[in-house]
Structure formats: structure tokens, C-alpha cells
GROMACS .gro file of C-alpha atoms in nm:
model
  279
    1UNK     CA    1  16.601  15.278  -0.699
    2UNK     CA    2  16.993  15.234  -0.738
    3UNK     CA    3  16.989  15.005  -0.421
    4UNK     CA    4  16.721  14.816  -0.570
    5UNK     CA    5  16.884  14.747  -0.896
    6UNK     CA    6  17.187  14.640  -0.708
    7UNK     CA    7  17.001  14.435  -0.510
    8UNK     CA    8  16.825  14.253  -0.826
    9UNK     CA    9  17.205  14.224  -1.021
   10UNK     CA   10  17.358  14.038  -0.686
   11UNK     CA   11  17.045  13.835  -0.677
   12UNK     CA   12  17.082  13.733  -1.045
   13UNK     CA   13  17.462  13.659  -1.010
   14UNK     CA   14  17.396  13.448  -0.709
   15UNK     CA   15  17.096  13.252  -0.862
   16UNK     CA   16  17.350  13.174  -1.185
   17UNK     CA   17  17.646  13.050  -0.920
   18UNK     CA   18  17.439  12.845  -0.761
   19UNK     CA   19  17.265  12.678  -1.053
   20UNK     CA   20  17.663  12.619  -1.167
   21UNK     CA   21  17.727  12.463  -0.846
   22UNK     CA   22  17.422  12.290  -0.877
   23UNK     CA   23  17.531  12.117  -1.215
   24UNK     CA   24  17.886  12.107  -1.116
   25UNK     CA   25  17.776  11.842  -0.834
   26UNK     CA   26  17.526  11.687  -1.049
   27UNK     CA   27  17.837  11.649  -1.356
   28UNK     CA   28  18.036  11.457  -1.050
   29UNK     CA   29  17.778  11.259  -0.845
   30UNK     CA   30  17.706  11.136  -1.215
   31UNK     CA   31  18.087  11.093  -1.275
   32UNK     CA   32  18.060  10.893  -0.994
   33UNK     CA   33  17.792  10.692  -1.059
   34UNK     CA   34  17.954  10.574  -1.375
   35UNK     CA   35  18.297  10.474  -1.203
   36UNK     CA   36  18.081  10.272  -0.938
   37UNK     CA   37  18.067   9.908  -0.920
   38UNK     CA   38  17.723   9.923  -0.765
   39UNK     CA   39  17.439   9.831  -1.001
   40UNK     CA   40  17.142   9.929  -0.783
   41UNK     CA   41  17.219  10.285  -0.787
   42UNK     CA   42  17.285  10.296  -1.134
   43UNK     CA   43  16.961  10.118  -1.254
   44UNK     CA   44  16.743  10.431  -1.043
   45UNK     CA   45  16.965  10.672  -1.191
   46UNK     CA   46  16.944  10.553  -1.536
   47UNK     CA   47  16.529  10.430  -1.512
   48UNK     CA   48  16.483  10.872  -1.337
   49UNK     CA   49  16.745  11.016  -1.660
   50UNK     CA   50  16.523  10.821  -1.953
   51UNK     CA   51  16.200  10.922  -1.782
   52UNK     CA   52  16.274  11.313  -1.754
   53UNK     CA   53  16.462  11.261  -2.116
   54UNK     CA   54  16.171  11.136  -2.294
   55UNK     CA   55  15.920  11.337  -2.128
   56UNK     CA   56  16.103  11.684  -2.140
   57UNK     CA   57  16.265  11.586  -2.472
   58UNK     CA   58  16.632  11.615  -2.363
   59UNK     CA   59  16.895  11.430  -2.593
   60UNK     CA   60  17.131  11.538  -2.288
   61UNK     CA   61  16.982  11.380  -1.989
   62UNK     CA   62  16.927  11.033  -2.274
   63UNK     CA   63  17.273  11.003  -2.344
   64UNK     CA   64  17.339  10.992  -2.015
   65UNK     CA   65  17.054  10.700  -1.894
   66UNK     CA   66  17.239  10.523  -2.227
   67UNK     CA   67  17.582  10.531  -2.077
   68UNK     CA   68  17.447  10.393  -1.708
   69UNK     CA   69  17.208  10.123  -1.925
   70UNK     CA   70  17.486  10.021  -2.177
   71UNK     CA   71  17.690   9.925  -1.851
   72UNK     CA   72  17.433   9.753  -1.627
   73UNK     CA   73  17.267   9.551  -1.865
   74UNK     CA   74  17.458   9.279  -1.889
   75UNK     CA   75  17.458   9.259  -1.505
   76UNK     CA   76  17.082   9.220  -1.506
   77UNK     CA   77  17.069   8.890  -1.813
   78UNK     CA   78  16.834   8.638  -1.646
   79UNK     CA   79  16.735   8.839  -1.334
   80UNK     CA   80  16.365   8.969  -1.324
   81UNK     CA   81  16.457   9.383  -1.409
   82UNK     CA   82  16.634   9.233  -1.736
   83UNK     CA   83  16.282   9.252  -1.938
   84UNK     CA   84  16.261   9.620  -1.809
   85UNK     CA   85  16.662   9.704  -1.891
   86UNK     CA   86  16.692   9.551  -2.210
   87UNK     CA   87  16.343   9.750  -2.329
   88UNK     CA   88  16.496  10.104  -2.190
   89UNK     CA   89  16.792  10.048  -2.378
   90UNK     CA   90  16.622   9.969  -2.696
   91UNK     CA   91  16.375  10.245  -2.684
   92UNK     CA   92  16.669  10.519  -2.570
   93UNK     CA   93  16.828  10.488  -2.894
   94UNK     CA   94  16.518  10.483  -3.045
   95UNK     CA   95  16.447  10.831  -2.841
   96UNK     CA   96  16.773  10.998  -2.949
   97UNK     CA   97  16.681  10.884  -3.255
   98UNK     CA   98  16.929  10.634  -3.330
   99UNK     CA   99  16.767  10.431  -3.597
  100UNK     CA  100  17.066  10.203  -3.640
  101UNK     CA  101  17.052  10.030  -3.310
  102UNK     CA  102  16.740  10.073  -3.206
  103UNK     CA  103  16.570   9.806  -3.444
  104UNK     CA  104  16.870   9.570  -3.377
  105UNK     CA  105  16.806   9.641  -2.989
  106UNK     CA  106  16.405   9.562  -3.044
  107UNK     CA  107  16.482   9.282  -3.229
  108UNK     CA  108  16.708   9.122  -2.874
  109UNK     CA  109  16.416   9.199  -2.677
  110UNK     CA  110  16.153   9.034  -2.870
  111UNK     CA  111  16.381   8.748  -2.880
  112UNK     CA  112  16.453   8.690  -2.527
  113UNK     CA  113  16.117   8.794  -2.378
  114UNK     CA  114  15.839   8.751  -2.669
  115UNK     CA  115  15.591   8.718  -2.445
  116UNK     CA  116  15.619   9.050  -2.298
  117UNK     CA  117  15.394   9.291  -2.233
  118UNK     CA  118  15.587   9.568  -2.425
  119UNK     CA  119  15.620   9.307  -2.697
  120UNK     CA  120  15.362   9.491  -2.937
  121UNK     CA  121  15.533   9.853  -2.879
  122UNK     CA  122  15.917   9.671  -2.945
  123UNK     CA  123  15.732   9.530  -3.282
  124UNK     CA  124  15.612   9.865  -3.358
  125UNK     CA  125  15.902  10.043  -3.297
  126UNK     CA  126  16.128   9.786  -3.469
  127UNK     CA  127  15.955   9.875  -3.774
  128UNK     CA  128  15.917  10.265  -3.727
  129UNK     CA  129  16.299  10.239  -3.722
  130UNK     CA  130  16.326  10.142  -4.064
  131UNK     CA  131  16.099  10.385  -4.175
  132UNK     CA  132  16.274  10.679  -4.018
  133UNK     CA  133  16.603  10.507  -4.194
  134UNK     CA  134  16.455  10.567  -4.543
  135UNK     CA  135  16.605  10.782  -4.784
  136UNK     CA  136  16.484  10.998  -5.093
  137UNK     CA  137  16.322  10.824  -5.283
  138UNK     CA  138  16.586  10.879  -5.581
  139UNK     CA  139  16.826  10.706  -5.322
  140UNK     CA  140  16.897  10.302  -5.236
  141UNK     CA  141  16.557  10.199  -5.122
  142UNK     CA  142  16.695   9.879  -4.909
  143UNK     CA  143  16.582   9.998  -4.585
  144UNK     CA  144  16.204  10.143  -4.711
  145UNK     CA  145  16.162   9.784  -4.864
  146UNK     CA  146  16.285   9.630  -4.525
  147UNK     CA  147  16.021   9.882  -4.343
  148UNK     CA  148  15.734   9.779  -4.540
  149UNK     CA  149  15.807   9.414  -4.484
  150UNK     CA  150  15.862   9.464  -4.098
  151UNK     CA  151  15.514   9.736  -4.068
  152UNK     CA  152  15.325   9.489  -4.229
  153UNK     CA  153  15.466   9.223  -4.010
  154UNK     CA  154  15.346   9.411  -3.683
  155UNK     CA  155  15.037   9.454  -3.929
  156UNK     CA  156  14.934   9.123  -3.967
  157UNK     CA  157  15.055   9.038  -3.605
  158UNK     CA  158  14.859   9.336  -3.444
  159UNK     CA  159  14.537   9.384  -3.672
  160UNK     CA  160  14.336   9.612  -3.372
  161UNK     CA  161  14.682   9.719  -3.219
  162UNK     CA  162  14.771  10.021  -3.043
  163UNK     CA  163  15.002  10.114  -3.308
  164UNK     CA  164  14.822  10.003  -3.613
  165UNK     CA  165  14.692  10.322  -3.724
  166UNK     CA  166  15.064  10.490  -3.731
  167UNK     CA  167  15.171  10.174  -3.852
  168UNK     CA  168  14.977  10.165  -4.184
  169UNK     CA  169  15.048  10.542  -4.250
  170UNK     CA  170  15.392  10.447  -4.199
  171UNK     CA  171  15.339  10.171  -4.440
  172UNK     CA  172  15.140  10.379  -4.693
  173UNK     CA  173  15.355  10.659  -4.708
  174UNK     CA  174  15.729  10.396  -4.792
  175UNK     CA  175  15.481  10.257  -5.065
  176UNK     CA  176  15.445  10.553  -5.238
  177UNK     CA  177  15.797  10.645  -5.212
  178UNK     CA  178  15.887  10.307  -5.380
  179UNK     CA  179  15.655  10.362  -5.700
  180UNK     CA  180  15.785  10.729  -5.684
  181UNK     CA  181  16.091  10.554  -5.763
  182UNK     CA  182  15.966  10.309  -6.022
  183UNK     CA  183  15.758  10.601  -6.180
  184UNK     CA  184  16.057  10.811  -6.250
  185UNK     CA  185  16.274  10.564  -6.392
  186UNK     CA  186  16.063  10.489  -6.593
  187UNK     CA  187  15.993  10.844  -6.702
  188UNK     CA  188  16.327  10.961  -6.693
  189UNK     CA  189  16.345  10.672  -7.001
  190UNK     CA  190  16.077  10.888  -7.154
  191UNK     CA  191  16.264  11.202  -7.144
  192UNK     CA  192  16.610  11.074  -7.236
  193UNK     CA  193  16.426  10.945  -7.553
  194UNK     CA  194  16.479  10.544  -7.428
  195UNK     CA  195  16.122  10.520  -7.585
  196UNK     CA  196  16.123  10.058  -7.598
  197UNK     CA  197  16.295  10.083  -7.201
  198UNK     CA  198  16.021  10.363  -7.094
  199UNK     CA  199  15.730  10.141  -7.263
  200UNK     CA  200  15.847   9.846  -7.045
  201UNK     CA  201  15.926  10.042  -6.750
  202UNK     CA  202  15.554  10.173  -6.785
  203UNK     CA  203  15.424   9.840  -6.864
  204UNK     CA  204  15.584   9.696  -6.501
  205UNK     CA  205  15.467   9.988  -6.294
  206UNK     CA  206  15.136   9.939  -6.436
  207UNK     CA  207  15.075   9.574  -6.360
  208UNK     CA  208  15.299   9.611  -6.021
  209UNK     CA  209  15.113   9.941  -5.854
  210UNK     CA  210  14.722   9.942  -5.972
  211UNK     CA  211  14.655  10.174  -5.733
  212UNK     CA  212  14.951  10.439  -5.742
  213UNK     CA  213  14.834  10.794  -5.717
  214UNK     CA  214  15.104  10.811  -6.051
  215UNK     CA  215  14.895  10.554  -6.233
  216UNK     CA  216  14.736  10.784  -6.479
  217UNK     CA  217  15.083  11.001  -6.590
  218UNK     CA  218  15.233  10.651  -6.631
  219UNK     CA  219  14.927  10.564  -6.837
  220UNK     CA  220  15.003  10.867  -7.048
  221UNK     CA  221  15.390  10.837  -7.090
  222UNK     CA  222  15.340  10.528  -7.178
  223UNK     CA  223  15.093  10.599  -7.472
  224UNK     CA  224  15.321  10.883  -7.541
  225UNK     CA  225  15.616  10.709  -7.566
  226UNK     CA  226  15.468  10.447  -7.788
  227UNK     CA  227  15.377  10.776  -8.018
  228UNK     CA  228  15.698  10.949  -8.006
  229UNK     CA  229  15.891  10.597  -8.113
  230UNK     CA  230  15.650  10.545  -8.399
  231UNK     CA  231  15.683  10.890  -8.541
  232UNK     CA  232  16.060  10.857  -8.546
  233UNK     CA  233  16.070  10.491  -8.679
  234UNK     CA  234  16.187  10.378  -9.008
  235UNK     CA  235  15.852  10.361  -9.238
  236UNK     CA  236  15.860  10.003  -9.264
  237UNK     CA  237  15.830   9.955  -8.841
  238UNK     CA  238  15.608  10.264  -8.844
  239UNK     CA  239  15.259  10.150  -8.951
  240UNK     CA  240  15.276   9.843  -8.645
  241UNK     CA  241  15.394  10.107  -8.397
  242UNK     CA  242  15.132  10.362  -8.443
  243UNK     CA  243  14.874  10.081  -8.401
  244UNK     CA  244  15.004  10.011  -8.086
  245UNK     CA  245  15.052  10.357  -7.957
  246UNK     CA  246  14.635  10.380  -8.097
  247UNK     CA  247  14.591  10.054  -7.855
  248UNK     CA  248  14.769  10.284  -7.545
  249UNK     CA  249  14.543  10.565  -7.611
  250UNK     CA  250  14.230  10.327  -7.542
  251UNK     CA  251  14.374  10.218  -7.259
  252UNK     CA  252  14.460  10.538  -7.122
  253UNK     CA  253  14.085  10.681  -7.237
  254UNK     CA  254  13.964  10.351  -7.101
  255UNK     CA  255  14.073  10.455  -6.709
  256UNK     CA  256  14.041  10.830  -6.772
  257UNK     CA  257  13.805  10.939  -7.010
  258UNK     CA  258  13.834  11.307  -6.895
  259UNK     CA  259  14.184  11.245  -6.788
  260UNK     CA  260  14.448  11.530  -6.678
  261UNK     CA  261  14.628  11.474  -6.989
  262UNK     CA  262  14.324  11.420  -7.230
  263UNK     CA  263  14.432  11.786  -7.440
  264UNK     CA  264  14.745  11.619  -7.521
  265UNK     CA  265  14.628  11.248  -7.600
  266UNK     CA  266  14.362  11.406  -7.809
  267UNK     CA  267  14.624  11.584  -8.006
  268UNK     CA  268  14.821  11.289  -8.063
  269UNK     CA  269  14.559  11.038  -8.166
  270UNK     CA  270  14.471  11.324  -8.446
  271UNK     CA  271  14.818  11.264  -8.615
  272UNK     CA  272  14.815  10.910  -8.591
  273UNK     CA  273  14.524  10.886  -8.795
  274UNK     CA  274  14.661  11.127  -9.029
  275UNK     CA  275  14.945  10.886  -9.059
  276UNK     CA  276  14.781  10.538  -9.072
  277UNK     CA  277  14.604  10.701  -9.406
  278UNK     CA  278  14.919  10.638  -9.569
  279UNK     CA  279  14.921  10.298  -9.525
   0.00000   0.00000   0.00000
């Protein structure tokens, strides 16, 4: 049993030397490759690292098919493997997830080879880049407008394309992020008591999103902003203002007759009657 155990710890130690060596050689011959002034070599190596990088998911062996294509590239402009280069390098950062280059990188290759066969995946991907660049919503929304306008580019381009599914998810999902945006501006008005800037705000999301999922609550806000500036008016604006928050509430009851916020509207309209019987 002792012998046996032995046996299994110099077998272990030896497996782990050898897989050091192993890498140790690998760490050189690549070394080597890089230092080399010979592009065949380098355009196998780089062409085997992407394909076991992308396929096992290794940022490791990516970075290092970037390096080799980064340097061979240029060596391959106007020769027949530059189509297949220039792609691998554009989709590698788009692998590692580097969403900077990768649509600038797409963009080259659609440029110098736009009739290519991986012309519709470069589109795609061109666009996906700008959509993985978005921020919060509450954040500068520059590059989720820029990957709306490039989706529905490979959209309209690609009606029945390979990507279009993904593509108007994609799409879907930045839209609703953008009237997040609008929505909560416009109800952070509300809540800071900016009732005239929340009724506008309202007003524009309304006519600019008909079919937001936040169409209703801005519906709402909007009558209830209307209300709360009223109420707190001087007495001779008061009487105009509760006739328009009354022309808000049929709007809202118009859309949503047994609306979320219906308790609450209800509740309102009752004191704005109350209050037009003084004039």
C-alpha cells in the first residue's frame, strides 16, 4: 500500500514536470514565432490559436492569435488570404470582447471586401459591438443610439438573415433602454416638483414612444403632475389648470380604463370636481 502511494505521488510529480516542460517549449517556440520574419508560419499558428480560443473559450490562447495577426496583416494587403486575415483580426477582438476595435476592425473589412462572403456576419457583428458598448441607461446613451442605427442597418440590409433574429432583440432591448431614459427624466421632474418640465417631458415621451412598455405610468404622471401644479397654483391660474389635468385623466382612462393606477386617478378626479365647484 505504502509502495503504491509512492508510486502514485512520483507519478503525479512527473505528470506536473512534464506538462511545465510542455508549456515552457510551447512559451518559446511561440516566442519564436513572434521574433520570426517568416509569415507562413505565423498565419497557421495564428488561424490554429483563434480556432482553439474561440471554441474552448480561452482569452489566453486569443491574445496570442492577436499578437501573430496584428503583425502579419499588413503583409497579406492585396494577396488572396487578406479577406481571411483582416476578418480573424476583426472578430478576435470581438472574441476577447474588445468592443472598441472590433466595430472599427468590421467596419475595414466591409470596406475593402464588401462583397464577401462573411460580409453579413462583419455587419452583424459591427453592430452587436455597439450594443455590448452600451451603458446604464442613466448613463451617456451615444453608443446605444449608434447601435440602434447600425442593427437596423444590418436590419434593413439582411431582412431573412442569419443574424436577424439576435439582431432585432438586440435592437429591441437598446430601445427600451433609451425610453427608460426619457421616462425617468421626465419623472424625476415629477418628483422634484418641476410639475410644467415633467408635463412636457411626458408630453414628448408620449408622442415619441407609442408603444413603450412605460407608456401608461407616463400617462399617469403626466395627469398627475397636471393635478399636483393646479392644486398648488395661485387661484386665479387654478380653475384653467384643473381643466386640463380633467382633460389628462380622459386621456389616461381613454388608453386604460382599468389601468394599474386607476385607484389613484379615481381619487384625484374626485377633488378636482370638488374644486371646479368653486368656480
Amino acid at each position: 500500500m505504502y509502495f503504491c502511494q509512492m508510486f502514485l505521488r512520483v507519478m503525479k510529480k512527473g505528470i506536473l514536470v512534464l506538462g511545465l516542460l510542455m508549456l515552457t517549449v510551447s512559451c518559446s517556440e511561440y516566442q519564436q514565432l513572434l521574433k520570426s520574419k517568416d509569415t507562413a508560419p505565423k498565419y497557421s499558428a495564428a488561424e490554429e490559436l483563434y480556432n482553439e480560443g474561440k471554441e474552448e473559450e480561452s482569452n489566453k490562447k486569443l491574445k496570442k492569435a492577436l499578437r501573430l495577426l496584428e503583425q502579419i496583416e499588413p503583409e497579406f494587403r492585396g494577396k488572396p488570404q487578406g479577406e481571411r486575415l483582416v476578418f480573424l483580426l476583426a472578430d478576435t477582438y470581438y472574441q476577447l470582447g474588445d468592443y472598441y476595435n472590433s466595430p472599427f476592425q468590421f467596419e475595414r473589412f466591409l470596406q475593402l471586401y464588401p462583397n464577401s462572403q462573411k460580409a453579413e456576419e462583419a455587419s452583424y457583428k459591427s453592430a452587436a459591438s455597439y450594443y455590448y458598448r452600451s451603458p446604464r441607461y442613466d448613463l451617456d446613451q451615444t453608443d446605444t443610439n449608434k447601435g440602434v442605427e447600425e442593427l437596423q442597418k444590418y436590419l434593413n440590409k439582411y431582412p431573412e438573415g442569419e443574424f436577424t433574429e439576435a439582431a432585432n432583440e438586440k435592437a429591441t432591448e437598446l430601445r427600451i433602454k433609451l425610453e427608460k431614459k426619457a421616462y425617468e427624466i421626465a419623472k424625476q421632474y415629477h418628483h422634484t416638483e418641476f410639475y410644467k418640465a415633467a408635463i412636457a417631458s411626458f408630453n414628448n415621451f408620449i408622442s415619441d414612444y407609442p408603444g413603450s412598455p412605460f407608456r401608461e405610468a407616463a400617462y399617469y404622471y403626466r395627469f398627475d403632475s397636471a393635478y399636483q401644479l393646479a392644486i398648488n397654483s395661485f387661484q386665479f391660474l387654478m380653475e384653467e389648470r384643473l381643466e386640463e389635468a380633467r382633460e389628462f385623466y380622459k386621456a389616461y382612462k381613454k388608453y386604460y380604463p382599468e389601468g394599474e393606477y386607476t385607484s389613484q386617478i379615481e381619487d384625484s378626479l374626485l377633488d378636482i370636481d370638488k374644486r371646479l365647484q368653486n368656480f
